[in-house]
Short mmCIF file of C-alpha atoms in Angstrom, two decimals:
data_model
loop_
_atom_site.label_atom_id
_atom_site.label_comp_id
_atom_site.label_asym_id
_atom_site.label_seq_id
_atom_site.Cartn_x
_atom_site.Cartn_y
_atom_site.Cartn_z
CA MET A 1 -19.00 25.01 -10.83
CA THR A 2 -21.64 27.77 -10.61
CA ALA A 3 -21.76 29.57 -7.45
CA ASN A 4 -24.88 29.54 -5.02
CA ASP A 5 -26.83 32.75 -4.80
CA SER A 6 -29.66 33.00 -2.46
CA SER A 7 -32.16 31.92 -5.45
CA THR A 8 -30.84 28.84 -5.76
CA GLY A 9 -30.52 27.42 -2.16
CA GLY A 10 -27.05 25.57 -0.75
CA TYR A 11 -24.45 27.19 0.90
CA LEU A 12 -23.45 31.13 0.24
CA VAL A 13 -19.46 31.98 0.33
CA PRO A 14 -18.41 35.52 0.12
CA SER A 15 -17.89 37.29 -3.36
CA GLY A 16 -16.10 40.13 -2.08
CA TYR A 17 -14.14 41.40 1.12
CA GLU A 18 -13.93 44.80 2.51
CA ASP A 19 -10.87 44.63 5.12
CA ALA A 20 -7.17 44.89 4.98
CA GLY A 21 -6.91 40.90 4.32
CA GLN A 22 -5.77 37.86 6.70
CA ASP A 23 -2.67 35.82 6.67
CA ILE A 24 0.42 37.08 5.60
CA ASP A 25 -1.74 40.09 3.82
CA LEU A 26 -2.44 41.24 7.36
CA ASP A 27 1.12 41.10 8.86
CA LEU A 28 2.27 43.16 5.86
CA VAL A 29 -0.34 45.82 6.51
CA PHE A 30 1.72 46.34 9.98
CA GLN A 31 5.08 46.13 8.61
CA PRO A 32 5.76 49.55 7.12
CA ALA A 33 4.27 51.31 10.20
CA VAL A 34 6.50 49.21 12.42
CA ALA A 35 10.02 49.98 10.22
CA ALA A 36 9.22 53.90 10.01
CA LEU A 37 8.15 54.10 14.10
CA THR A 38 11.53 52.12 15.00
CA GLY A 39 14.16 53.42 12.10
CA ILE A 40 14.73 49.36 11.54
CA ASP A 41 15.49 48.98 7.90
CA PRO A 42 12.13 47.72 6.23
CA THR A 43 13.72 44.56 4.92
CA LEU A 44 14.46 43.48 8.63
CA VAL A 45 10.89 43.78 9.60
CA ARG A 46 9.82 40.32 8.78
CA PRO A 47 6.24 38.36 9.03
CA ARG A 48 7.63 35.84 11.87
CA TRP A 49 6.14 32.77 10.28
CA GLN A 50 7.40 32.83 6.51
CA ARG A 51 7.17 29.53 3.98
CA LEU A 52 10.76 29.70 3.58
CA PRO A 53 12.38 31.72 6.81
CA PRO A 54 15.28 34.15 5.49
CA LYS A 55 18.61 33.52 7.38
CA GLN A 56 18.56 34.95 11.08
CA PRO A 57 20.71 38.32 11.30
CA GLU A 58 23.56 38.82 13.46
CA PRO A 59 23.16 39.33 17.14
CA HIS A 60 24.59 43.14 16.69
CA ILE A 61 22.13 43.89 14.46
CA ASP A 62 18.75 45.19 15.29
CA TRP A 63 15.53 43.26 13.64
CA CYS A 64 11.83 42.59 13.90
CA ALA A 65 9.36 39.81 13.45
CA LEU A 66 6.13 40.84 13.68
CA SER A 67 2.60 38.51 13.23
CA VAL A 68 -0.98 39.03 13.93
CA THR A 69 -1.33 36.31 16.34
CA ASP A 70 -5.36 37.10 17.39
CA ILE A 71 -8.36 38.19 15.29
CA THR A 72 -11.38 38.58 17.87
CA ALA A 73 -14.91 39.11 16.54
CA ASP A 74 -17.14 41.02 18.45
CA THR A 75 -20.09 38.88 19.64
CA ASN A 76 -22.62 39.89 17.04
CA ALA A 77 -22.62 40.76 13.45
CA ILE A 78 -24.56 43.09 11.33
CA THR A 79 -26.23 41.30 7.98
CA THR A 80 -26.71 44.40 5.55
CA PHE A 81 -28.96 44.19 2.31
CA SER A 82 -28.54 46.53 -0.53
CA GLU A 83 -30.64 47.52 -3.74
CA ALA A 84 -27.74 45.46 -5.57
CA LEU A 85 -27.91 41.84 -6.43
CA SER A 86 -25.82 41.26 -2.73
CA GLY A 87 -25.99 40.94 1.27
CA GLY A 88 -23.40 41.37 3.58
CA VAL A 89 -21.78 40.69 7.05
CA GLU A 90 -20.45 43.02 8.87
CA ARG A 91 -18.78 42.87 12.36
CA HIS A 92 -15.66 44.37 14.32
CA GLU A 93 -12.63 42.48 15.13
CA THR A 94 -9.92 43.21 17.30
CA LEU A 95 -6.64 42.09 16.31
CA THR A 96 -3.63 41.29 18.59
CA VAL A 97 -0.06 42.11 17.11
CA LEU A 98 2.72 40.46 18.67
CA CYS A 99 6.24 42.65 17.89
CA SER A 100 9.62 40.71 18.80
CA PHE A 101 12.55 42.86 18.54
CA TYR A 102 15.87 41.19 18.31
CA GLY A 103 19.32 43.20 18.76
CA PRO A 104 21.22 45.17 21.04
CA ASN A 105 18.38 47.80 20.83
CA SER A 106 15.47 45.77 21.60
CA ALA A 107 13.81 47.22 24.49
CA LEU A 108 14.34 50.54 22.78
CA ARG A 109 12.98 50.02 19.87
CA ALA A 110 9.70 48.43 21.17
CA SER A 111 9.42 51.57 23.09
CA ASP A 112 9.92 53.53 20.14
CA LEU A 113 7.20 51.64 18.94
CA ARG A 114 4.66 52.03 21.66
CA ASP A 115 5.28 55.50 21.96
CA GLY A 116 5.09 56.30 18.62
CA LEU A 117 1.66 55.07 17.83
CA MET A 118 0.67 57.52 20.61
CA LEU A 119 0.96 60.31 18.11
CA SER A 120 -1.99 60.87 15.05
CA GLN A 121 0.01 61.68 12.29
CA ASN A 122 1.97 58.08 13.00
CA ARG A 123 -1.26 56.31 12.71
CA SER A 124 -3.09 57.99 9.76
CA ALA A 125 -1.37 55.16 7.09
CA LEU A 126 -3.16 52.28 9.32
CA LEU A 127 -6.43 54.33 9.52
CA ALA A 128 -6.44 54.45 5.56
CA ALA A 129 -6.05 50.87 5.80
CA GLY A 130 -8.97 51.05 8.24
CA ILE A 131 -7.52 50.00 11.22
CA ALA A 132 -7.51 51.68 14.31
CA PHE A 133 -4.92 51.48 17.35
CA LYS A 134 -6.06 50.82 20.59
CA ARG A 135 -3.38 49.73 22.97
CA ALA A 136 0.17 48.50 23.72
CA ASP A 137 1.13 46.25 26.46
CA THR A 138 4.13 45.58 28.51
CA ILE A 139 7.27 45.39 27.06
CA ARG A 140 8.77 41.90 28.33
CA ARG A 141 12.36 41.34 27.68
CA ILE A 142 12.85 37.97 26.92
CA PRO A 143 16.39 36.94 25.95
CA GLU A 144 16.48 34.14 23.61
CA LEU A 145 19.21 31.34 23.72
CA THR A 146 20.90 30.62 20.14
CA ASN A 147 23.84 28.50 19.27
CA ARG A 148 24.76 28.58 23.31
CA ARG A 149 24.44 32.64 23.32
CA PHE A 150 22.17 34.96 24.32
CA ILE A 151 21.02 37.35 22.12
CA ASN A 152 18.77 40.03 23.28
CA ARG A 153 14.84 39.95 22.68
CA ALA A 154 11.85 41.97 23.37
CA ASP A 155 8.28 41.39 23.09
CA ILE A 156 5.35 43.65 22.94
CA SER A 157 1.67 43.07 22.04
CA LEU A 158 -0.13 45.98 20.47
CA THR A 159 -3.96 45.62 19.98
CA PHE A 160 -5.96 47.26 17.37
CA ARG A 161 -9.56 47.16 16.02
CA ARG A 162 -10.87 46.99 12.62
CA HIS A 163 -14.41 46.70 10.48
CA SER A 164 -15.04 44.12 8.24
CA ARG A 165 -17.02 43.09 5.56
CA ARG A 166 -18.20 40.27 3.49
CA THR A 167 -20.41 40.31 0.45
CA TYR A 168 -22.59 37.49 -0.33
CA PRO A 169 -24.60 36.72 -3.55
CA ILE A 170 -28.01 37.41 -1.79
CA LEU A 171 -30.71 38.61 -4.40
CA SER A 172 -32.61 41.85 -2.69
CA VAL A 173 -36.93 41.59 -3.32
CA LEU A 174 -37.59 45.42 -4.69
CA SER A 175 -41.01 44.54 -5.27
CA SER A 176 -43.64 42.20 -5.77
CA PRO A 177 -47.04 42.13 -7.66
CA GLY A 178 -50.27 41.53 -6.17
CA SER A 179 -52.17 43.92 -3.55
CA ILE A 180 -52.22 43.29 0.25
CA MET A 181 -55.72 43.85 2.33
CA ALA A 182 -55.32 45.96 5.55
CA ASP A 183 -57.11 44.19 8.72
CA GLY A 184 -58.79 47.14 9.99
CA GLY A 185 -60.68 47.59 5.95
CA GLY A 186 -58.79 50.63 5.77
CA GLY A 187 -58.15 49.84 1.81
CA ASN A 188 -56.05 48.20 -0.46
CA ILE A 189 -52.48 48.79 -0.95
CA THR A 190 -51.14 47.75 -4.69
CA THR A 191 -47.55 47.03 -4.96
CA GLU A 192 -45.45 47.95 -8.47
CA PRO A 193 -44.50 44.84 -10.48
CA PHE A 194 -41.46 43.16 -10.14
CA ASP A 195 -38.00 45.28 -11.92
CA THR A 196 -37.00 42.27 -14.03
CA GLU A 197 -33.94 43.97 -15.07
CA ASN A 198 -32.33 43.74 -11.42
CA LEU A 199 -33.15 40.44 -11.21
CA GLN A 200 -30.98 38.70 -14.06
#
């Protein structure tokens, strides 16, 4: 089935995306930073919800489950058009990332992450992905009861900002044939003919 464009009518769907992804792809953007800033083995910094969850590490091992829990869009979006055969919807979004640390040093690892994000050098990889750190919230110590024993757990929510753009197949009107008569009688304005090569 052929996708619609602005000349055919009907619903338009995105033809391209310019952001760090959604769903689990977005969780994985944050995984290297959390592992590096806390010193936890990268294989033990995991997306919180997986189709086939791996075995939970032993209580004496420090590890982290993370997820983007909220993607809040700013109220207004910008619709843009270009000379190429496309238009776009651009907006800024606020991302909430929940990191749950487990193990004997759970609160320490959460504070390492919070304080590590204060350094611009540590934020550079996320900035390269178009994501800016905004703030860290309260560290909450919430031991978790598993198999009749409590396991240390500390949660911290982090807030980030990013720019998002979706491209749609919107054809631009570059010129039109004909003439326009000004109301004040100042004369005719003649336009250039259509550039048909750009409309194919």
